[in-house]
PDB file of C-alpha atoms in Angstrom:
ATOM      1  CA  MET A   1     124.191 106.328 109.491  1.00 60.00           C
ATOM      2  CA  MET A   2     123.152 105.605 113.076  1.00 73.00           C
ATOM      3  CA  GLN A   3     119.783 106.285 114.630  1.00 79.00           C
ATOM      4  CA  ILE A   4     119.552 106.554 118.416  1.00 84.00           C
ATOM      5  CA  ILE A   5     116.255 105.721 120.130  1.00 86.00           C
ATOM      6  CA  THR A   6     115.398 106.405 123.767  1.00 86.00           C
ATOM      7  CA  GLY A   7     112.270 105.879 125.825  1.00 84.00           C
ATOM      8  CA  PHE A   8     110.952 102.557 127.114  1.00 87.00           C
ATOM      9  CA  HIS A   9     107.863 102.501 124.890  1.00 81.00           C
ATOM     10  CA  ALA A  10     109.750 103.394 121.706  1.00 80.00           C
ATOM     11  CA  ILE A  11     112.504 100.836 122.334  1.00 88.00           C
ATOM     12  CA  GLU A  12     110.002  98.092 123.205  1.00 86.00           C
ATOM     13  CA  GLU A  13     108.087  98.659 119.989  1.00 78.00           C
ATOM     14  CA  LYS A  14     111.257  98.700 117.878  1.00 82.00           C
ATOM     15  CA  VAL A  15     112.294  95.395 119.454  1.00 87.00           C
ATOM     16  CA  ARG A  16     108.833  93.954 118.876  1.00 82.00           C
ATOM     17  CA  ALA A  17     108.846  95.128 115.259  1.00 78.00           C
ATOM     18  CA  ALA A  18     112.272  93.533 114.721  1.00 79.00           C
ATOM     19  CA  ALA A  19     110.978  90.264 116.140  1.00 79.00           C
ATOM     20  CA  ASP A  20     107.844  90.341 113.969  1.00 72.00           C
ATOM     21  CA  ASN A  21     109.859  91.062 110.811  1.00 69.00           C
ATOM     22  CA  ASP A  22     112.778  88.803 111.739  1.00 64.00           C
ATOM     23  CA  SER A  23     115.080  91.778 111.168  1.00 69.00           C
ATOM     24  CA  ALA A  24     117.569  92.430 113.962  1.00 73.00           C
ATOM     25  CA  THR A  25     120.453  93.470 111.697  1.00 77.00           C
ATOM     26  CA  GLY A  26     122.092  96.687 112.845  1.00 83.00           C
ATOM     27  CA  LEU A  27     120.204  96.879 116.141  1.00 89.00           C
ATOM     28  CA  THR A  28     122.052  97.034 119.472  1.00 92.00           C
ATOM     29  CA  ILE A  29     120.767  97.603 122.990  1.00 94.00           C
ATOM     30  CA  HIS A  30     123.101  99.611 125.238  1.00 95.00           C
ATOM     31  CA  TYR A  31     122.213  99.606 128.939  1.00 94.00           C
ATOM     32  CA  SER A  32     123.826 100.781 132.151  1.00 93.00           C
ATOM     33  CA  LYS A  33     121.571  99.284 134.806  1.00 86.00           C
ATOM     34  CA  ILE A  34     118.926  96.591 135.053  1.00 88.00           C
ATOM     35  CA  GLY A  35     115.570  97.565 136.488  1.00 90.00           C
ATOM     36  CA  PRO A  36     112.308  95.655 135.878  1.00 92.00           C
ATOM     37  CA  ARG A  37     111.533  97.521 132.636  1.00 92.00           C
ATOM     38  CA  VAL A  38     115.069  97.198 131.256  1.00 93.00           C
ATOM     39  CA  LYS A  39     115.127  93.499 132.158  1.00 93.00           C
ATOM     40  CA  LYS A  40     111.903  92.978 130.220  1.00 93.00           C
ATOM     41  CA  ILE A  41     113.362  94.758 127.177  1.00 93.00           C
ATOM     42  CA  LEU A  42     116.566  92.707 127.349  1.00 94.00           C
ATOM     43  CA  GLU A  43     114.599  89.465 127.466  1.00 93.00           C
ATOM     44  CA  ALA A  44     112.580  90.478 124.405  1.00 92.00           C
ATOM     45  CA  ALA A  45     115.759  91.599 122.610  1.00 92.00           C
ATOM     46  CA  LYS A  46     117.402  88.232 123.252  1.00 91.00           C
ATOM     47  CA  LYS A  47     114.423  86.397 121.728  1.00 89.00           C
ATOM     48  CA  ALA A  48     114.622  88.722 118.704  1.00 89.00           C
ATOM     49  CA  ASN A  49     118.390  88.069 118.336  1.00 89.00           C
ATOM     50  CA  ILE A  50     119.215  91.699 119.059  1.00 91.00           C
ATOM     51  CA  SER A  51     122.627  92.142 120.624  1.00 91.00           C
ATOM     52  CA  ALA A  52     122.933  93.885 124.008  1.00 93.00           C
ATOM     53  CA  ALA A  53     125.965  95.569 125.567  1.00 92.00           C
ATOM     54  CA  LYS A  54     126.429  96.515 129.224  1.00 93.00           C
ATOM     55  CA  THR A  55     127.970  99.975 129.585  1.00 93.00           C
ATOM     56  CA  ASP A  56     127.782 103.016 131.880  1.00 92.00           C
ATOM     57  CA  ASP A  57     125.780 106.246 131.996  1.00 90.00           C
ATOM     58  CA  ALA A  58     128.685 108.270 130.601  1.00 90.00           C
ATOM     59  CA  PHE A  59     128.657 106.184 127.404  1.00 92.00           C
ATOM     60  CA  LEU A  60     124.884 106.525 127.077  1.00 91.00           C
ATOM     61  CA  ASP A  61     125.154 110.279 127.662  1.00 89.00           C
ATOM     62  CA  GLY A  62     127.529 110.407 124.704  1.00 89.00           C
ATOM     63  CA  LEU A  63     125.142 108.464 122.465  1.00 88.00           C
ATOM     64  CA  VAL A  64     122.234 110.826 123.150  1.00 85.00           C
ATOM     65  CA  GLN A  65     124.260 114.047 123.108  1.00 84.00           C
ATOM     66  CA  GLN A  66     123.156 115.017 119.591  1.00 76.00           C
ATOM     67  CA  LEU A  67     119.467 114.308 120.190  1.00 75.00           C
ATOM     68  CA  PRO A  68     116.905 117.068 120.818  1.00 68.00           C
ATOM     69  CA  ASP A  69     116.478 117.949 124.493  1.00 69.00           C
ATOM     70  CA  GLY A  70     113.275 115.955 124.896  1.00 68.00           C
ATOM     71  CA  ALA A  71     114.928 112.699 123.804  1.00 74.00           C
ATOM     72  CA  ARG A  72     118.122 112.811 125.891  1.00 81.00           C
ATOM     73  CA  ASP A  73     116.639 111.239 129.022  1.00 84.00           C
ATOM     74  CA  HIS A  74     117.821 107.683 128.320  1.00 89.00           C
ATOM     75  CA  ARG A  75     116.899 106.248 131.760  1.00 89.00           C
ATOM     76  CA  GLY A  76     119.706 103.728 131.511  1.00 92.00           C
ATOM     77  CA  ILE A  77     118.919 102.178 128.113  1.00 93.00           C
ATOM     78  CA  VAL A  78     119.406 103.176 124.469  1.00 93.00           C
ATOM     79  CA  LEU A  79     118.734 101.399 121.179  1.00 91.00           C
ATOM     80  CA  SER A  80     121.078 102.121 118.286  1.00 89.00           C
ATOM     81  CA  VAL A  81     120.112 101.307 114.699  1.00 84.00           C
ATOM     82  CA  GLU A  82     122.764 101.261 111.988  1.00 80.00           C
ATOM     83  CA  GLY A  83     122.441 100.902 108.236  1.00 65.00           C
ATOM     84  CA  VAL A  84     119.372 100.917 106.013  1.00 47.00           C
ATOM     85  CA  GLY A  85     116.939 100.347 108.886  1.00 45.00           C
ATOM     86  CA  ALA A  86     117.980 103.679 110.388  1.00 43.00           C
ATOM     87  CA  VAL A  87     116.940 105.539 107.253  1.00 41.00           C
ATOM     88  CA  GLN A  88     114.063 103.579 105.744  1.00 47.00           C
ATOM     89  CA  PRO A  89     111.434 102.403 108.221  1.00 53.00           C
ATOM     90  CA  LYS A  90     109.859  99.067 107.265  1.00 59.00           C
ATOM     91  CA  ASN A  91     106.388 100.588 107.601  1.00 76.00           C
ATOM     92  CA  GLU A  92     107.089 103.271 104.987  1.00 80.00           C
ATOM     93  CA  VAL A  93     105.029 102.405 101.909  1.00 84.00           C
ATOM     94  CA  GLU A  94     105.142 103.598  98.314  1.00 87.00           C
ATOM     95  CA  PHE A  95     102.138 105.860  97.797  1.00 91.00           C
ATOM     96  CA  ASP A  96     101.283 105.143  94.166  1.00 90.00           C
ATOM     97  CA  GLY A  97     101.378 101.393  94.730  1.00 88.00           C
ATOM     98  CA  TRP A  98      99.094 101.757  97.762  1.00 92.00           C
ATOM     99  CA  ILE A  99      96.653 103.923  95.790  1.00 92.00           C
ATOM    100  CA  ASN A 100      96.503 101.389  92.948  1.00 89.00           C
ATOM    101  CA  GLN A 101      95.490  98.730  95.463  1.00 89.00           C
ATOM    102  CA  GLN A 102      92.783 101.012  96.830  1.00 91.00           C
ATOM    103  CA  LYS A 103      91.300 101.480  93.362  1.00 88.00           C
ATOM    104  CA  LEU A 104      90.636  97.744  93.294  1.00 84.00           C
ATOM    105  CA  SER A 105      89.314  97.557  96.841  1.00 86.00           C
ATOM    106  CA  ASP A 106      85.939  98.372  98.329  1.00 86.00           C
ATOM    107  CA  GLU A 107      87.191  97.972 101.894  1.00 90.00           C
ATOM    108  CA  LYS A 108      86.996 100.711 104.533  1.00 93.00           C
ATOM    109  CA  ALA A 109      90.143 102.857 104.671  1.00 95.00           C
ATOM    110  CA  THR A 110      91.186 105.944 106.610  1.00 96.00           C
ATOM    111  CA  VAL A 111      94.011 108.241 105.524  1.00 97.00           C
ATOM    112  CA  VAL A 112      95.502 111.120 107.514  1.00 97.00           C
ATOM    113  CA  ILE A 113      97.370 113.840 105.600  1.00 97.00           C
ATOM    114  CA  LEU A 114      99.724 116.059 107.612  1.00 95.00           C
ATOM    115  CA  ASP A 115     100.277 119.427 105.957  1.00 93.00           C
ATOM    116  CA  SER A 116     103.445 121.218 107.145  1.00 84.00           C
ATOM    117  CA  ILE A 117     103.413 119.868 110.706  1.00 88.00           C
ATOM    118  CA  THR A 118     107.036 120.370 111.688  1.00 82.00           C
ATOM    119  CA  ASP A 119     106.991 119.573 115.414  1.00 85.00           C
ATOM    120  CA  PRO A 120     108.127 115.933 115.786  1.00 83.00           C
ATOM    121  CA  HIS A 121     106.266 115.720 119.113  1.00 84.00           C
ATOM    122  CA  ASN A 122     103.011 116.454 117.291  1.00 89.00           C
ATOM    123  CA  VAL A 123     103.823 114.009 114.497  1.00 89.00           C
ATOM    124  CA  GLY A 124     104.604 111.318 117.053  1.00 87.00           C
ATOM    125  CA  ALA A 125     101.405 111.945 119.010  1.00 89.00           C
ATOM    126  CA  ILE A 126      99.369 111.863 115.789  1.00 93.00           C
ATOM    127  CA  LEU A 127     100.916 108.531 114.795  1.00 91.00           C
ATOM    128  CA  ARG A 128      99.976 107.175 118.208  1.00 90.00           C
ATOM    129  CA  SER A 129      96.330 108.125 117.547  1.00 93.00           C
ATOM    130  CA  CYS A 130      96.605 106.654 114.046  1.00 93.00           C
ATOM    131  CA  ASP A 131      97.648 103.346 115.583  1.00 90.00           C
ATOM    132  CA  GLN A 132      94.896 103.355 118.196  1.00 92.00           C
ATOM    133  CA  PHE A 133      92.087 104.196 115.774  1.00 95.00           C
ATOM    134  CA  GLY A 134      93.041 101.979 112.843  1.00 92.00           C
ATOM    135  CA  VAL A 135      94.346 104.478 110.302  1.00 94.00           C
ATOM    136  CA  SER A 136      95.281 102.796 107.041  1.00 94.00           C
ATOM    137  CA  LEU A 137      97.916 105.323 105.956  1.00 94.00           C
ATOM    138  CA  ALA A 138      99.520 108.555 107.164  1.00 94.00           C
ATOM    139  CA  VAL A 139     100.765 110.823 104.380  1.00 95.00           C
ATOM    140  CA  LEU A 140     103.479 113.412 105.022  1.00 91.00           C
ATOM    141  CA  PRO A 141     105.239 115.838 102.673  1.00 89.00           C
ATOM    142  CA  SER A 142     108.954 115.410 102.047  1.00 81.00           C
ATOM    143  CA  ARG A 143     109.514 119.101 102.825  1.00 73.00           C
ATOM    144  CA  ARG A 144     108.306 121.455 105.575  1.00 61.00           C
ATOM    145  CA  SER A 145     107.469 118.657 107.981  1.00 56.00           C
ATOM    146  CA  ALA A 146     109.043 116.185 110.401  1.00 54.00           C
ATOM    147  CA  SER A 147     108.741 113.505 107.718  1.00 51.00           C
ATOM    148  CA  ASP A 148     112.437 113.303 106.850  1.00 49.00           C
ATOM    149  CA  PHE A 149     112.904 111.419 110.157  1.00 45.00           C
ATOM    150  CA  SER A 150     115.996 113.502 110.949  1.00 41.00           C
ATOM    151  CA  GLU A 151     114.301 113.901 114.310  1.00 48.00           C
ATOM    152  CA  ASN A 152     112.677 110.468 114.335  1.00 58.00           C
ATOM    153  CA  GLU A 153     114.037 109.735 117.815  1.00 64.00           C
ATOM    154  CA  VAL A 154     111.535 112.314 119.085  1.00 65.00           C
ATOM    155  CA  VAL A 155     108.805 111.019 116.758  1.00 72.00           C
ATOM    156  CA  ALA A 156     109.364 107.467 118.002  1.00 66.00           C
ATOM    157  CA  ARG A 157     109.289 108.531 121.626  1.00 64.00           C
ATOM    158  CA  ALA A 158     106.241 110.783 121.304  1.00 64.00           C
ATOM    159  CA  SER A 159     104.391 108.046 119.420  1.00 65.00           C
ATOM    160  CA  ALA A 160     105.145 105.522 122.211  1.00 63.00           C
ATOM    161  CA  GLY A 161     106.488 103.230 119.494  1.00 65.00           C
ATOM    162  CA  ALA A 162     103.550 103.569 117.086  1.00 67.00           C
ATOM    163  CA  SER A 163     105.888 105.029 114.445  1.00 67.00           C
ATOM    164  CA  SER A 164     107.186 101.469 113.959  1.00 70.00           C
ATOM    165  CA  TYR A 165     103.750 100.218 112.919  1.00 73.00           C
ATOM    166  CA  VAL A 166     101.570 102.873 111.296  1.00 85.00           C
ATOM    167  CA  PRO A 167     101.912 102.733 107.479  1.00 88.00           C
ATOM    168  CA  VAL A 168     103.485 106.012 106.334  1.00 90.00           C
ATOM    169  CA  SER A 169     103.996 107.495 102.874  1.00 89.00           C
ATOM    170  CA  VAL A 170     106.266 110.469 102.273  1.00 88.00           C
ATOM    171  CA  VAL A 171     105.317 112.319  99.079  1.00 89.00           C
ATOM    172  CA  THR A 172     106.695 115.319  97.231  1.00 89.00           C
ATOM    173  CA  ASN A 173     103.312 116.903  96.471  1.00 93.00           C
ATOM    174  CA  LEU A 174     100.343 116.696  98.856  1.00 95.00           C
ATOM    175  CA  VAL A 175      97.926 118.264  96.363  1.00 95.00           C
ATOM    176  CA  ARG A 176      98.708 115.559  93.827  1.00 95.00           C
ATOM    177  CA  ALA A 177      98.375 112.922  96.548  1.00 95.00           C
ATOM    178  CA  ALA A 178      94.919 114.261  97.468  1.00 96.00           C
ATOM    179  CA  GLN A 179      93.867 114.175  93.816  1.00 96.00           C
ATOM    180  CA  LYS A 180      94.950 110.541  93.559  1.00 95.00           C
ATOM    181  CA  LEU A 181      93.024 109.704  96.714  1.00 96.00           C
ATOM    182  CA  LYS A 182      89.879 111.229  95.185  1.00 96.00           C
ATOM    183  CA  ASP A 183      90.427 109.228  92.010  1.00 94.00           C
ATOM    184  CA  ALA A 184      90.551 106.109  94.200  1.00 94.00           C
ATOM    185  CA  GLY A 185      87.166 106.928  95.739  1.00 95.00           C
ATOM    186  CA  PHE A 186      88.187 108.830  98.882  1.00 97.00           C
ATOM    187  CA  TRP A 187      86.277 111.779 100.287  1.00 97.00           C
ATOM    188  CA  ILE A 188      88.622 114.495 101.520  1.00 98.00           C
ATOM    189  CA  TYR A 189      87.912 116.372 104.759  1.00 97.00           C
ATOM    190  CA  GLY A 190      89.954 119.356 105.864  1.00 96.00           C
ATOM    191  CA  ALA A 191      90.085 120.085 109.590  1.00 94.00           C
ATOM    192  CA  ASP A 192      89.565 123.772 110.308  1.00 91.00           C
ATOM    193  CA  ALA A 193      87.499 126.077 112.480  1.00 85.00           C
ATOM    194  CA  GLY A 194      84.225 127.245 111.002  1.00 84.00           C
ATOM    195  CA  GLY A 195      83.520 124.033 109.140  1.00 91.00           C
ATOM    196  CA  THR A 196      80.689 121.567 109.590  1.00 94.00           C
ATOM    197  CA  SER A 197      80.637 120.121 113.099  1.00 94.00           C
ATOM    198  CA  VAL A 198      82.041 116.615 113.207  1.00 95.00           C
ATOM    199  CA  GLN A 199      78.822 115.648 115.013  1.00 93.00           C
ATOM    200  CA  ASP A 200      76.913 116.328 111.781  1.00 95.00           C
ATOM    201  CA  ILE A 201      79.198 114.372 109.474  1.00 95.00           C
ATOM    202  CA  SER A 202      78.864 110.721 108.542  1.00 95.00           C
ATOM    203  CA  PHE A 203      82.277 109.671 107.305  1.00 96.00           C
ATOM    204  CA  PRO A 204      82.140 107.477 104.190  1.00 96.00           C
ATOM    205  CA  LYS A 205      83.867 104.127 103.785  1.00 95.00           C
ATOM    206  CA  LYS A 206      86.929 105.766 102.221  1.00 97.00           C
ATOM    207  CA  THR A 207      87.862 108.870 104.219  1.00 97.00           C
ATOM    208  CA  ALA A 208      90.917 111.112 104.145  1.00 97.00           C
ATOM    209  CA  ILE A 209      91.391 113.816 106.785  1.00 98.00           C
ATOM    210  CA  ILE A 210      93.825 116.702 106.262  1.00 97.00           C
ATOM    211  CA  MET A 211      95.411 118.291 109.330  1.00 96.00           C
ATOM    212  CA  GLY A 212      97.127 121.635 108.795  1.00 91.00           C
ATOM    213  CA  SER A 213      99.900 123.312 110.737  1.00 84.00           C
ATOM    214  CA  GLU A 214      98.919 125.242 113.853  1.00 74.00           C
ATOM    215  CA  GLY A 215     100.461 128.411 112.469  1.00 76.00           C
ATOM    216  CA  SER A 216      98.884 128.625 109.026  1.00 81.00           C
ATOM    217  CA  GLY A 217      96.431 125.743 108.812  1.00 87.00           C
ATOM    218  CA  ILE A 218      95.861 123.906 105.544  1.00 93.00           C
ATOM    219  CA  SER A 219      97.518 125.432 102.493  1.00 92.00           C
ATOM    220  CA  LYS A 220      95.200 127.110  99.963  1.00 93.00           C
ATOM    221  CA  LEU A 221      95.865 124.680  97.112  1.00 94.00           C
ATOM    222  CA  LEU A 222      95.332 121.684  99.358  1.00 94.00           C
ATOM    223  CA  SER A 223      92.156 123.116 100.886  1.00 94.00           C
ATOM    224  CA  GLU A 224      90.733 123.385  97.361  1.00 95.00           C
ATOM    225  CA  GLN A 225      90.902 119.593  97.153  1.00 96.00           C
ATOM    226  CA  CYS A 226      88.635 119.178 100.175  1.00 96.00           C
ATOM    227  CA  ASP A 227      85.086 117.937  99.696  1.00 96.00           C
ATOM    228  CA  SER A 228      84.154 119.383 103.083  1.00 96.00           C
ATOM    229  CA  ILE A 229      85.655 121.252 106.021  1.00 96.00           C
ATOM    230  CA  VAL A 230      85.122 119.631 109.414  1.00 96.00           C
ATOM    231  CA  SER A 231      85.438 121.311 112.802  1.00 94.00           C
ATOM    232  CA  ILE A 232      85.337 120.213 116.438  1.00 93.00           C
ATOM    233  CA  PRO A 233      82.861 122.046 118.690  1.00 90.00           C
ATOM    234  CA  THR A 234      84.611 123.328 121.825  1.00 86.00           C
ATOM    235  CA  CYS A 235      83.791 125.613 124.743  1.00 85.00           C
ATOM    236  CA  GLY A 236      87.202 126.846 125.909  1.00 74.00           C
ATOM    237  CA  LYS A 237      88.609 130.350 126.052  1.00 71.00           C
ATOM    238  CA  ILE A 238      91.668 129.770 123.819  1.00 69.00           C
ATOM    239  CA  ASP A 239      91.511 129.685 120.050  1.00 66.00           C
ATOM    240  CA  SER A 240      91.898 126.012 119.209  1.00 73.00           C
ATOM    241  CA  LEU A 241      93.028 122.529 120.124  1.00 85.00           C
ATOM    242  CA  ASN A 242      96.587 121.354 119.589  1.00 89.00           C
ATOM    243  CA  VAL A 243      96.803 119.664 116.181  1.00 92.00           C
ATOM    244  CA  SER A 244      97.650 116.269 117.656  1.00 92.00           C
ATOM    245  CA  VAL A 245      94.706 116.458 120.069  1.00 94.00           C
ATOM    246  CA  ALA A 246      92.370 117.557 117.261  1.00 94.00           C
ATOM    247  CA  THR A 247      93.544 114.638 115.122  1.00 96.00           C
ATOM    248  CA  GLY A 248      92.820 112.226 117.943  1.00 95.00           C
ATOM    249  CA  VAL A 249      89.288 113.603 118.392  1.00 96.00           C
ATOM    250  CA  LEU A 250      88.468 113.327 114.677  1.00 97.00           C
ATOM    251  CA  LEU A 251      89.936 109.841 114.380  1.00 97.00           C
ATOM    252  CA  TYR A 252      87.986 108.701 117.422  1.00 97.00           C
ATOM    253  CA  GLU A 253      84.742 109.954 115.879  1.00 96.00           C
ATOM    254  CA  ARG A 254      85.590 108.170 112.639  1.00 96.00           C
ATOM    255  CA  TYR A 255      86.284 104.975 114.596  1.00 95.00           C
ATOM    256  CA  ARG A 256      83.152 105.402 116.760  1.00 95.00           C
ATOM    257  CA  GLN A 257      80.977 105.654 113.653  1.00 95.00           C
ATOM    258  CA  GLU A 258      82.551 102.493 112.288  1.00 90.00           C
ATOM    259  CA  LEU A 259      81.804 100.606 115.529  1.00 90.00           C
ATOM    260  CA  SER A 260      78.209 101.921 115.611  1.00 88.00           C
ATOM    261  CA  ALA A 261      77.615 100.656 112.085  1.00 81.00           C
ATOM    262  CA  LYS A 262      78.553  97.070 112.997  1.00 74.00           C
TER     263      LYS A 262
END
């Protein structure tokens, strides 16, 4: 199976991740022209022992032909990933093992649970916020989401490469995952309108935030696992914030509280 990645940020982060993990197997850079950004990527790829092949735009157009529209703009460079690395990201962690470690730890941890968020652009943008605000784990369901990485080219691009770094667990049952988080000492917050303003909430050391789909929000069974519902005060004329923007706001407030406590 081959994964095709486009976008300068996403390719740079994949190359950097390969260098950090000493894992360049199956990775190939294909490029048609050398500008300053491409030259920088090629230099980093060489240091990471990633092979590079000079080609033309027609060949690159063929590589990206099956990608969603938003990922086809290759700008003269494409990264192909073949084999296991194309299917199993190195930052994907086994949930139960991670939870068992948390039961033994009193360290601060932040978990984001994505409930039925199917737009890979939103998932990518959320992972970017997760990276910037120190999220310990992002949890996605194996069904009804962008978690199967069949569209991970878009996720990688929208995340500006953060999808290579943020720890991610894909689980079959989010309700069960939330229950296990509570057993490990996490407080569960569901993001929804009408809840307690985030300004009035002091997030505890172990915090999990559930983000629901824009269409239907958090599912009923999952909302029943929440210790509290948190909302973001706004003043606009439309109904709500985009889910990726809302996630960024909540994660910033969580991070701001952590900095204020130091």
